[in-house]
mmCIF file of C-alpha atoms and ligand atoms in Angstrom:
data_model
loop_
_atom_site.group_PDB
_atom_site.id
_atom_site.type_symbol
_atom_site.label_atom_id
_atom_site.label_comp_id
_atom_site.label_asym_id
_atom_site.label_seq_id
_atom_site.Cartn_x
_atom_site.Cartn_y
_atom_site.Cartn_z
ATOM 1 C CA UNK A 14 -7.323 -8.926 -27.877
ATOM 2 C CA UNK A 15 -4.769 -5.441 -27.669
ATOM 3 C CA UNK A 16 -2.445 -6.160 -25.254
ATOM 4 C CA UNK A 17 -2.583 -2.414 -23.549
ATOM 5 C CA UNK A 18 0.766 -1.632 -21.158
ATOM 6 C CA UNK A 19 0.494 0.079 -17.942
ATOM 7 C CA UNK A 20 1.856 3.579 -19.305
ATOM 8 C CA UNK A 21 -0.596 3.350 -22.273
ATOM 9 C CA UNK A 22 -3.482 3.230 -19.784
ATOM 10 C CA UNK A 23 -2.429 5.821 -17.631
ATOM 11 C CA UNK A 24 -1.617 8.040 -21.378
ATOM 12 C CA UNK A 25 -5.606 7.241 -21.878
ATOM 13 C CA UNK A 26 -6.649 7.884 -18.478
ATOM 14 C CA UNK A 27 -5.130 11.908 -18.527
ATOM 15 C CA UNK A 28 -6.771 12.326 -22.475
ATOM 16 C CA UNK A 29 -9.716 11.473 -20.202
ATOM 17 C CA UNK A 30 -9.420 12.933 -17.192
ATOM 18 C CA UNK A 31 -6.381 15.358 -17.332
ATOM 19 C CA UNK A 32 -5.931 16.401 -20.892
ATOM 20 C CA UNK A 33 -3.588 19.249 -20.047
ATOM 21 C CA UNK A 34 -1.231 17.186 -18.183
ATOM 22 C CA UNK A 35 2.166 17.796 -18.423
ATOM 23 C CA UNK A 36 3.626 14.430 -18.813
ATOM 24 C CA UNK A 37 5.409 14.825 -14.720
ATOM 25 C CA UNK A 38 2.942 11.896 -13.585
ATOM 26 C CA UNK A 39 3.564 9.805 -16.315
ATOM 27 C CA UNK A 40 7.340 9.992 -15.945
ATOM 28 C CA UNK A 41 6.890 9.273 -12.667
ATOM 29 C CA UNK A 42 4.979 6.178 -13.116
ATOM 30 C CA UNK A 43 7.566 5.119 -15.749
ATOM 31 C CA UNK A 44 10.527 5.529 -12.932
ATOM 32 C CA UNK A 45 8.032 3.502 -10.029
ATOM 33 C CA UNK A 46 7.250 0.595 -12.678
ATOM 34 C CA UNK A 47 10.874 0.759 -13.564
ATOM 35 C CA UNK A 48 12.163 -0.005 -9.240
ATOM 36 C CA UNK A 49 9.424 -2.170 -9.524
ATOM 37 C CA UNK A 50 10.923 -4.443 -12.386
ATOM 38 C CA UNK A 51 14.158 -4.235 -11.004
ATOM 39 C CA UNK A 52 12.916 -5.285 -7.087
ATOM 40 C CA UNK A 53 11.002 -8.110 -8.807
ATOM 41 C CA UNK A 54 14.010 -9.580 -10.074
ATOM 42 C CA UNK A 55 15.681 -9.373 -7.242
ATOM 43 C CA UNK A 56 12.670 -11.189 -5.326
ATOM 44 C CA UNK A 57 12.644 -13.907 -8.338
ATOM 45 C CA UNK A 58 16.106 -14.491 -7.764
ATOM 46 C CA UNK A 59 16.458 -14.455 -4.082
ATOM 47 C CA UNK A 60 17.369 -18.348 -3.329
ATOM 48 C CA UNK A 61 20.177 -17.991 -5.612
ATOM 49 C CA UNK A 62 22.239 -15.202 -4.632
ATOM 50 C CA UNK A 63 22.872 -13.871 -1.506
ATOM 51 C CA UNK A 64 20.408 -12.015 -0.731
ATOM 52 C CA UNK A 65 18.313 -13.675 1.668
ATOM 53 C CA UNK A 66 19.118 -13.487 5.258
ATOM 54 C CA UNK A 67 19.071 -10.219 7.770
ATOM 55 C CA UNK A 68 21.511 -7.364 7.557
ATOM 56 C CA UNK A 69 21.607 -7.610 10.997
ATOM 57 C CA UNK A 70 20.245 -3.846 11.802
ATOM 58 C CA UNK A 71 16.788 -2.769 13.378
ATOM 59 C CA UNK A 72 14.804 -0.396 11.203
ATOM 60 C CA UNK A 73 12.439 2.820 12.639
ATOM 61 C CA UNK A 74 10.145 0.753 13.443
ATOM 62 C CA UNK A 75 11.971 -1.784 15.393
ATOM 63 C CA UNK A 76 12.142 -4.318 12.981
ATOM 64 C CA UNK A 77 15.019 -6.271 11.788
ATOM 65 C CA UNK A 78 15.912 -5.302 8.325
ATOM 66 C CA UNK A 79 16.191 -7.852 5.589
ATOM 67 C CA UNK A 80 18.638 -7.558 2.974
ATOM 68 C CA UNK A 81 15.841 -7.709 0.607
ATOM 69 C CA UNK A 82 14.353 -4.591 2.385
ATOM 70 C CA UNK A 83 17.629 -2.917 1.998
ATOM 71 C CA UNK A 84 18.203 -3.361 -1.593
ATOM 72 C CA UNK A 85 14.024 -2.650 -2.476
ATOM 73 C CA UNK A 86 14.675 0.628 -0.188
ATOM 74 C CA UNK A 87 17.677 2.141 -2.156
ATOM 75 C CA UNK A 88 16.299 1.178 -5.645
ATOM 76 C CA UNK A 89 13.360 2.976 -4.744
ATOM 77 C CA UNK A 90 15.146 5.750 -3.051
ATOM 78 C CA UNK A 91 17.480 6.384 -6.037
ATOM 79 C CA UNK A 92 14.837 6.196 -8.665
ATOM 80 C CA UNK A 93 12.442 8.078 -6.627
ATOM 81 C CA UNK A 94 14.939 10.973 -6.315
ATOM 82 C CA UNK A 95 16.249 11.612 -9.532
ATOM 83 C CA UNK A 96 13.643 10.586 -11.567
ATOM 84 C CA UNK A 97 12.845 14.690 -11.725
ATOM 85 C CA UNK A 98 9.502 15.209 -10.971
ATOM 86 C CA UNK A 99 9.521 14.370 -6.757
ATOM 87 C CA UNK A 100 10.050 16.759 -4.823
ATOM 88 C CA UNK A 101 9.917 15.081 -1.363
ATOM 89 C CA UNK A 102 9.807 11.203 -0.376
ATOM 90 C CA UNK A 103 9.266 9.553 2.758
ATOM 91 C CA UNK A 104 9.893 5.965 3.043
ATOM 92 C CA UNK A 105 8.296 3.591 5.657
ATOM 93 C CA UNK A 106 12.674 2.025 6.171
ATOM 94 C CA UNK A 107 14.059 6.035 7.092
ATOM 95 C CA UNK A 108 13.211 7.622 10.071
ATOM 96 C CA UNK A 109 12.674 11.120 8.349
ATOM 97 C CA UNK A 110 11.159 12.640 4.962
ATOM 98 C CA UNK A 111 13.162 13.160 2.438
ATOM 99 C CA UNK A 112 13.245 16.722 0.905
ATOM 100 C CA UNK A 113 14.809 16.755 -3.285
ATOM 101 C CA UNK A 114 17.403 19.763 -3.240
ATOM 102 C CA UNK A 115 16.417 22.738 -5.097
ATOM 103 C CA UNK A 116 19.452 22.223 -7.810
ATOM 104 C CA UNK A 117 18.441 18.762 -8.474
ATOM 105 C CA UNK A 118 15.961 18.547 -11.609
ATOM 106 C CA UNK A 119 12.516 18.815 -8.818
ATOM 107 C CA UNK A 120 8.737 18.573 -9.595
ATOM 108 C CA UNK A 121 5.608 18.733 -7.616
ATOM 109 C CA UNK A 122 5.164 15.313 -6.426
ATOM 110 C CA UNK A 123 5.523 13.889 -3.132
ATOM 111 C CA UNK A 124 5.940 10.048 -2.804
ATOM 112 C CA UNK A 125 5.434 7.664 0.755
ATOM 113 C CA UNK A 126 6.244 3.999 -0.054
ATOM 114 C CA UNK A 127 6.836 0.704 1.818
ATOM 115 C CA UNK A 128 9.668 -0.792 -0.657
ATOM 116 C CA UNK A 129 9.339 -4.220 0.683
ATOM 117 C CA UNK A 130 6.080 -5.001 2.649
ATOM 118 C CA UNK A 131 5.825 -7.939 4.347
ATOM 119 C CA UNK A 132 9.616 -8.863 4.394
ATOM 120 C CA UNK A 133 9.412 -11.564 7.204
ATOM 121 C CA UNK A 134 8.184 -13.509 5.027
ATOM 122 C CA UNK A 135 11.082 -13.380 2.477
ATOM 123 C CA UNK A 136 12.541 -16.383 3.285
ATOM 124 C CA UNK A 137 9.816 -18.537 3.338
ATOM 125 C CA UNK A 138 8.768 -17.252 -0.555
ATOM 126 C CA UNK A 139 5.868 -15.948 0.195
ATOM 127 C CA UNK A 140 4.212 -13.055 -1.566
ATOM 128 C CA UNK A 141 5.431 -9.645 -0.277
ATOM 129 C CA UNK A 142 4.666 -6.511 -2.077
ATOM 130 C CA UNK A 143 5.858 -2.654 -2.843
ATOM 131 C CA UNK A 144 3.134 -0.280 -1.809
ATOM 132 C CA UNK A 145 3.040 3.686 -3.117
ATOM 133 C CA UNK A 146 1.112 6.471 -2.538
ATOM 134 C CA UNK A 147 1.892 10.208 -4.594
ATOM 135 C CA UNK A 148 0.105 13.398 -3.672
ATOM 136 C CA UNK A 149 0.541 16.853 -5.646
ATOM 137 C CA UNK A 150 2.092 19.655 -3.633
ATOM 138 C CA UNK A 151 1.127 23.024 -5.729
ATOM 139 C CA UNK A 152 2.941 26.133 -4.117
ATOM 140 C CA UNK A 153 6.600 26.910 -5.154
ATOM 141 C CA UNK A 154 7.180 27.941 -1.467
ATOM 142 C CA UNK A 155 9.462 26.240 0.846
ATOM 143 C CA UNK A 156 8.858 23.177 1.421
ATOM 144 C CA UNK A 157 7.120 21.802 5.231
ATOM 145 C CA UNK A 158 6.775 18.695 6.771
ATOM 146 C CA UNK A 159 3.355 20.364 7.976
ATOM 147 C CA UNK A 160 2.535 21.083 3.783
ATOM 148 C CA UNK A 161 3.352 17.499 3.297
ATOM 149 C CA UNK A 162 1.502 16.100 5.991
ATOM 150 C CA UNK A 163 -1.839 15.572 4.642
ATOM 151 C CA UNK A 164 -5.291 13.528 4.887
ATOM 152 C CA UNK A 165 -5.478 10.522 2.581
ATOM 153 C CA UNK A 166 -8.168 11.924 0.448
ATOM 154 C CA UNK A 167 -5.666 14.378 -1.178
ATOM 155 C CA UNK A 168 -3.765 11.357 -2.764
ATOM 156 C CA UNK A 169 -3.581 11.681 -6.560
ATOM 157 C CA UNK A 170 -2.611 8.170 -7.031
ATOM 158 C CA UNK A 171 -2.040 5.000 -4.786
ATOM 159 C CA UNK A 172 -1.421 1.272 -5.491
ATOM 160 C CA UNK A 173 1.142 -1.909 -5.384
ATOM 161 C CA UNK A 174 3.544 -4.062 -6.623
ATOM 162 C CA UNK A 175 2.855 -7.746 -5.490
ATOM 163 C CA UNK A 176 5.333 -10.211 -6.232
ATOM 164 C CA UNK A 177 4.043 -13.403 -6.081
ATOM 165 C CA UNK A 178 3.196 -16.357 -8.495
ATOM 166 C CA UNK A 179 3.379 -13.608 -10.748
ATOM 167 C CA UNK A 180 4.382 -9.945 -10.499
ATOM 168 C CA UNK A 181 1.163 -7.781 -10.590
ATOM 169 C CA UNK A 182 0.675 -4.055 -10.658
ATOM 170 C CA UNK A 183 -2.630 -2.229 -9.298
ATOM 171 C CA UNK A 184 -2.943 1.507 -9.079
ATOM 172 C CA UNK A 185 -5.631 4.369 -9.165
ATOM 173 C CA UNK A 186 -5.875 7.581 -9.676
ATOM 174 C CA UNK A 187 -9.097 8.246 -8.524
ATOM 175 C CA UNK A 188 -11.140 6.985 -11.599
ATOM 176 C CA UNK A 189 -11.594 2.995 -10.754
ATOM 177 C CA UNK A 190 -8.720 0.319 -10.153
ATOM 178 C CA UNK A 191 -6.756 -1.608 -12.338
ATOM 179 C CA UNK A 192 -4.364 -4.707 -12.275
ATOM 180 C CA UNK A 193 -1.554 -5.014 -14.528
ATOM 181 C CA UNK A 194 0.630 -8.007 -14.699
ATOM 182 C CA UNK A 195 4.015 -7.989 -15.759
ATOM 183 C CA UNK A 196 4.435 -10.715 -18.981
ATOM 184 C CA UNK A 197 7.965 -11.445 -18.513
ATOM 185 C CA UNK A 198 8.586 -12.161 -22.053
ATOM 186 C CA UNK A 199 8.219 -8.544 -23.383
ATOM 187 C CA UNK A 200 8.985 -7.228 -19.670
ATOM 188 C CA UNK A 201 5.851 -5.147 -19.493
ATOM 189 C CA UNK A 202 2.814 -4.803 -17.267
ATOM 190 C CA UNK A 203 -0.365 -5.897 -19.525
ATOM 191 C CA UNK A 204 -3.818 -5.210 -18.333
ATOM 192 C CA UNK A 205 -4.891 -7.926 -16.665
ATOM 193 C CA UNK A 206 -7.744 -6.691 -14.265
ATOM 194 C CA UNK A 207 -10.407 -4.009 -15.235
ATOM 195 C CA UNK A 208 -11.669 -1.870 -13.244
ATOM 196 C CA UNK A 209 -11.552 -4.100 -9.886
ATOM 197 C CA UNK A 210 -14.790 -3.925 -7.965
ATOM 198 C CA UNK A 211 -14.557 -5.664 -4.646
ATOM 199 C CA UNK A 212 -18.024 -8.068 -4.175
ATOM 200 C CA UNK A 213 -20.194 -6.543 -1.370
ATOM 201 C CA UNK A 214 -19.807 -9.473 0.684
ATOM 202 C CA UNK A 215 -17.237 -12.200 0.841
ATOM 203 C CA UNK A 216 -16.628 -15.605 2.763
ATOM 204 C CA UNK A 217 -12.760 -14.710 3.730
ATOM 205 C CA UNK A 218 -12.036 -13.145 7.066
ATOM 206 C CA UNK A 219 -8.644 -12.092 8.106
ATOM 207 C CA UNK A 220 -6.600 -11.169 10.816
ATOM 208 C CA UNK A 221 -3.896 -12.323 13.302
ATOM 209 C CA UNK A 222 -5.996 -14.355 15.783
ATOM 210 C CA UNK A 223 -3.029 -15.197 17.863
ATOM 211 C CA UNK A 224 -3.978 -11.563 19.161
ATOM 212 C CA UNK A 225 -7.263 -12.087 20.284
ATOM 213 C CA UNK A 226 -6.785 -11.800 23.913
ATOM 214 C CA UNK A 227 -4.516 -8.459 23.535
ATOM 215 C CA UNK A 228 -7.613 -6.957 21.660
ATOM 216 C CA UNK A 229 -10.383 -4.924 22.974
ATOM 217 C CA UNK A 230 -13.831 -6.340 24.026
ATOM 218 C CA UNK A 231 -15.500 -4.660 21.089
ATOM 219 C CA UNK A 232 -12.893 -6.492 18.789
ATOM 220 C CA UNK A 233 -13.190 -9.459 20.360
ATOM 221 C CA UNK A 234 -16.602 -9.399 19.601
ATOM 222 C CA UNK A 235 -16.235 -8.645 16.100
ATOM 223 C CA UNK A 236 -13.893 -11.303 15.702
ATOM 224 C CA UNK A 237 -16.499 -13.813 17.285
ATOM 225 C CA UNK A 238 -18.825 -12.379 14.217
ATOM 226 C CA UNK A 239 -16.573 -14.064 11.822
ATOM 227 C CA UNK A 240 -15.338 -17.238 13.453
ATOM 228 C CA UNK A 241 -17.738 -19.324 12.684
ATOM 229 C CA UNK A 242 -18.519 -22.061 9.762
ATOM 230 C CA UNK A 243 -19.898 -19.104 7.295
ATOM 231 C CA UNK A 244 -16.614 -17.498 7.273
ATOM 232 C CA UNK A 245 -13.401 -19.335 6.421
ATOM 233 C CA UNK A 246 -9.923 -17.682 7.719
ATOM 234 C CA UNK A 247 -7.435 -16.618 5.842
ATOM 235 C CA UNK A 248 -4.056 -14.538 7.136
ATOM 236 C CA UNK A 249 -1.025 -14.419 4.925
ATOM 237 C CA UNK A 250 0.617 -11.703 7.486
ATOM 238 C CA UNK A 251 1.971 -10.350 4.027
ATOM 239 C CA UNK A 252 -0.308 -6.668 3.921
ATOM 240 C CA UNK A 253 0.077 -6.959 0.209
ATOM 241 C CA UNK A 254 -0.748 -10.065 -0.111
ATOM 242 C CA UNK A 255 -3.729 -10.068 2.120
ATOM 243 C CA UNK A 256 -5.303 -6.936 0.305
ATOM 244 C CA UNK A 257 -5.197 -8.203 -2.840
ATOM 245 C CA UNK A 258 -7.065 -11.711 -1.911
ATOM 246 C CA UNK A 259 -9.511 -8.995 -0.712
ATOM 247 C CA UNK A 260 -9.928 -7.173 -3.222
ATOM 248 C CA UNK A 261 -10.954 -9.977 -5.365
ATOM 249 C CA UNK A 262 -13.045 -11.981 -2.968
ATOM 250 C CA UNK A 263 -14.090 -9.985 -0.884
ATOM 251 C CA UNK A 264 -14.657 -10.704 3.173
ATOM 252 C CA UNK A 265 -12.754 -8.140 5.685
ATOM 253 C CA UNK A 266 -9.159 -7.644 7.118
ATOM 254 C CA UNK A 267 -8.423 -6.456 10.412
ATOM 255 C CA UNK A 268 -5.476 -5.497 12.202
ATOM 256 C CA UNK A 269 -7.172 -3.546 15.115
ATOM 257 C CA UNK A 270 -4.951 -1.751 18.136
ATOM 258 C CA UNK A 271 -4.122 -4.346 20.906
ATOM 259 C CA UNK A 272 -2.260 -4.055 24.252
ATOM 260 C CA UNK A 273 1.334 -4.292 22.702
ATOM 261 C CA UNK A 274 0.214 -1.854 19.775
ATOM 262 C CA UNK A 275 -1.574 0.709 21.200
ATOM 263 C CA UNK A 276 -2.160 2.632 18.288
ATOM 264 C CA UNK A 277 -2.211 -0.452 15.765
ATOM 265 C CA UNK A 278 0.710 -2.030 13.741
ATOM 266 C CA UNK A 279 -0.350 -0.630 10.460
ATOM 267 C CA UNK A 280 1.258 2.609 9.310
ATOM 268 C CA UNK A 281 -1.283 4.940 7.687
ATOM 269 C CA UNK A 282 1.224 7.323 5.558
ATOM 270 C CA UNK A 283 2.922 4.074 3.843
ATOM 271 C CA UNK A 284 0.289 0.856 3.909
ATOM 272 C CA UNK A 285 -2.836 2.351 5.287
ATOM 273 C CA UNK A 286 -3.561 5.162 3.217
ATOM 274 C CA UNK A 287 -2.595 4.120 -0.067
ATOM 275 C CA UNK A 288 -4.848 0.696 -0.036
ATOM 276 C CA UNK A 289 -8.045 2.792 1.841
ATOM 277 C CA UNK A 290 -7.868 4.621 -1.259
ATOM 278 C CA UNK A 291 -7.724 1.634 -3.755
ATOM 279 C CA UNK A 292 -10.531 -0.365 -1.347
ATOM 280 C CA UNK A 293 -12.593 2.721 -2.294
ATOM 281 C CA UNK A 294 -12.037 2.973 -5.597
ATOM 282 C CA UNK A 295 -13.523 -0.850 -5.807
ATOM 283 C CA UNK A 296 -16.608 0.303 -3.838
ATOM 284 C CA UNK A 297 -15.219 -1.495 -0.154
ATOM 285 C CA UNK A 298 -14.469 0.422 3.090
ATOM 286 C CA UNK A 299 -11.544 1.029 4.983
ATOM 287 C CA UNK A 300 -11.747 2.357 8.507
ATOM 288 C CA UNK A 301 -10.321 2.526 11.795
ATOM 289 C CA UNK A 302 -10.611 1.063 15.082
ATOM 290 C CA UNK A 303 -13.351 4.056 15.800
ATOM 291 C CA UNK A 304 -15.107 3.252 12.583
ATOM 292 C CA UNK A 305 -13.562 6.802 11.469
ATOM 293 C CA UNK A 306 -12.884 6.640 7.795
ATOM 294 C CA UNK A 307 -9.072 5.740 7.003
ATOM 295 C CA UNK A 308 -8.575 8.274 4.208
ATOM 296 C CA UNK A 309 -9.750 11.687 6.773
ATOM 297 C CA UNK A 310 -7.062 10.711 9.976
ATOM 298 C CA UNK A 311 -4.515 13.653 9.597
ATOM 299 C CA UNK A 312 -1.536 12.082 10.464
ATOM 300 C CA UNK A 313 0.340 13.177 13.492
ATOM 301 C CA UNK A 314 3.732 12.680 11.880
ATOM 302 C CA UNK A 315 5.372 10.396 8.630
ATOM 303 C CA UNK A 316 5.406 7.176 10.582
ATOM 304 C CA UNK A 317 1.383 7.117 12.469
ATOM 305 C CA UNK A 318 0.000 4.205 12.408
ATOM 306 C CA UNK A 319 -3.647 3.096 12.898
ATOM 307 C CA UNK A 320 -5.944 0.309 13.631
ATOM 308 C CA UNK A 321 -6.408 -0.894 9.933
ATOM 309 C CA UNK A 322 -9.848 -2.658 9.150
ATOM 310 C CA UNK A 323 -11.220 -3.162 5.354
ATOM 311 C CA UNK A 324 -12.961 -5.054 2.976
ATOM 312 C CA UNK A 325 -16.401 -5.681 1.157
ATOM 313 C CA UNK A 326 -19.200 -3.146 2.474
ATOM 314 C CA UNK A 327 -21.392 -5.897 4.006
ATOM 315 C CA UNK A 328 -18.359 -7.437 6.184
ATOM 316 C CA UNK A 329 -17.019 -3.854 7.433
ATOM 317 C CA UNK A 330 -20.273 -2.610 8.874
ATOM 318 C CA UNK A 331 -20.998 -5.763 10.544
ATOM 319 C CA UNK A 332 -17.671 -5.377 12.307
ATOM 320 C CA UNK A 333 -18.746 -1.964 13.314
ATOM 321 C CA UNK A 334 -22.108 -3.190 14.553
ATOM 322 C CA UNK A 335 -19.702 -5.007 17.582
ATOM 323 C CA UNK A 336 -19.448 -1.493 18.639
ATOM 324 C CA UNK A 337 -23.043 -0.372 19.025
HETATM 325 P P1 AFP B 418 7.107 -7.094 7.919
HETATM 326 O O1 AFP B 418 7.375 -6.208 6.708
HETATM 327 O O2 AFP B 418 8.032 -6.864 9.048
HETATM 328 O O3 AFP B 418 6.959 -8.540 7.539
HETATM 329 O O4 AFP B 418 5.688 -6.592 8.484
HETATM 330 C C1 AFP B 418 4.620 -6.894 7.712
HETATM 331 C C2 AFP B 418 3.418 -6.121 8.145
HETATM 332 O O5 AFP B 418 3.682 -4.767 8.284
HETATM 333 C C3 AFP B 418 2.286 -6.353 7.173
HETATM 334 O O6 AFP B 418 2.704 -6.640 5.864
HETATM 335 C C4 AFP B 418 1.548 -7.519 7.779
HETATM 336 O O7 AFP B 418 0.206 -7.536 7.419
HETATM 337 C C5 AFP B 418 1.721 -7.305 9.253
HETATM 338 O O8 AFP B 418 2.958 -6.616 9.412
HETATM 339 C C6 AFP B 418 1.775 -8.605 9.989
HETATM 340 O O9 AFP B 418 1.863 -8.341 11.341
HETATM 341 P P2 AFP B 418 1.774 -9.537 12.418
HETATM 342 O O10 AFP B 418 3.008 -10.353 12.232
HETATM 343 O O11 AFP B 418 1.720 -8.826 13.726
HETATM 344 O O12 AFP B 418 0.514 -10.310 12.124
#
């Protein structure tokens, strides 16, 4: 069988679907794929060098900061910025967006990422994951945090990084998902996964039960829909990690708001928005606590977060019908 590389499928998705593109997307890509290689060795390494541990500081979001997070956050930063073709980033680990000066080579792409989701579970080596989402900005004007700002549905691409057992790849760009895993002996993502449909129903149900009395009635009873002998649990408390179990068997995550997170856990510009428009793309649903659709919440500024629930079709409207 052809062994076909990530940037060969994304040349023969734009012959399909973009044929006058100007190469800015795929040059992107290469510079993402490229943090992503070099974050993945750090991961594979981490018990042998010192990289493990805490830095000791407390990110924007009140978390502490790995050293792991640190490290994934530069590469990511410095890649992102001079790879030419971004011209704004916003990272879930700084507290504001990051505009590309004018003199700098600049493009039209704007970039949110998570470098290092699910980094309290570095230590333990479990799977944690580097989550992207790219939008076009086309207007030469000044650029606005309020231009930038956007619903989900304008993404032009989304996916991940997971590095676990092995170090995968899945993006979109609107036409289907794919999984890519990186072959370490040629050091290239290989298709692996084609076009990833999520089943319309699966067994798995996730989400951090230990919350249960902190959640609304209506979750509660949603919860009690699943936690039962037809459903089996599963909660990795890795985002990454949990998606793409979903993805593939299908069943329903749900981090919903509670009384200590108001407004959810889950930020929508960096983790939410990017996987709602993957769990699309494989025919599931991703929603809110209101049953609102994920990808249409404008967000209110770059760090919003939101009651995250997805999964397979079947699973997702049964935890809306807790609501009716
Ligand atoms: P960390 O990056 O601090 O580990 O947070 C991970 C995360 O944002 C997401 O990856 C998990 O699904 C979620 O938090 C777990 O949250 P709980 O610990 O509240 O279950």
């Amino acid at each position: 069988m052809a062994e076909i590389s990530v940037i060969e499928h994304i040349h023969s998705m734009q012959l399909k679907w973009s044929p006058t593109a100007t190469g800015q997307f795929t040059s992107l890509l290469h510079d993402l794929i490229l943090s992503a290689k070099i974050i993945s060795r750090s991961v594979t390494k981490a018990g042998l060098v010192d990289i493990l541990g805490g830095t000791g500081d407390i990110n924007v979001q009140g978390e502490q900061v790995q050293k792991l997070d640190d490290f994934a956050n530069s590469v990511m930063i410095y890649r992102m910025k001079n790879c030419g073709v971004v011209c704004a980033l916003g990272s879930e680990e700084e507290d504001e967006l990051v505009i590309i000066d004018k003199d700098k080579a600049y493009g039209n792409y704007v970039i949110f990422f998570d470098p290092l989701d699910g980094s309290s579970n570095i230590d333990a080596n479990v799977s944690i994951g580097t989550i992207f989402s790219i939008y076009r900005v086309n207007d030469d004007t000044e650029l606005t945090k309020e231009k930038i700002l956007c619903q989900g549905t304008n993404q032009v691409a989304a996916g991940y990084f997971l590095y676990g057992p092995s170090t995968m790849m899945v993006y979109s760009t609107g036409h289907g998902v794919y999984g890519f895993t990186l072959d370490p002996s040629v050091g290239e993502f290989l298709l692996s996964h084609e076009n990833i449909k999520i089943p319309e129903t699966g067994k798995y149900y996730s989400a951090n039960a230990a919350y249960y009395d902190r959640w609304s009635n209506e979750d509660k009873k949603a919860m009690d829909l699943f936690n039962h002998g037809d459903y089996s649990l599963r909660y990795v408390g890795s985002l990454v990690a949990d998606f793409h179990r979903t993805l593939l068997y299908g069943g329903i995550y749900m981090y919903p708001a509670d009384t200590k997170n108001t407004h959810g856990k889950l930020r929508l510009l960096y983790e939410a928005n990017p996987l709602s428009f993957l769990m699309e793309q494989a025919g599931g649903l991703a929603v809110n606590g209101e049953g609102k659709r994920i990808l249409e919440i404008m967000p209110e500024q770059i760090h919003t977060r939101t009651p995250f629930i997805f999964g397979s079709k079947k699973e997702v409207e049964k935890y809306r019908s807790a609501f009716n």
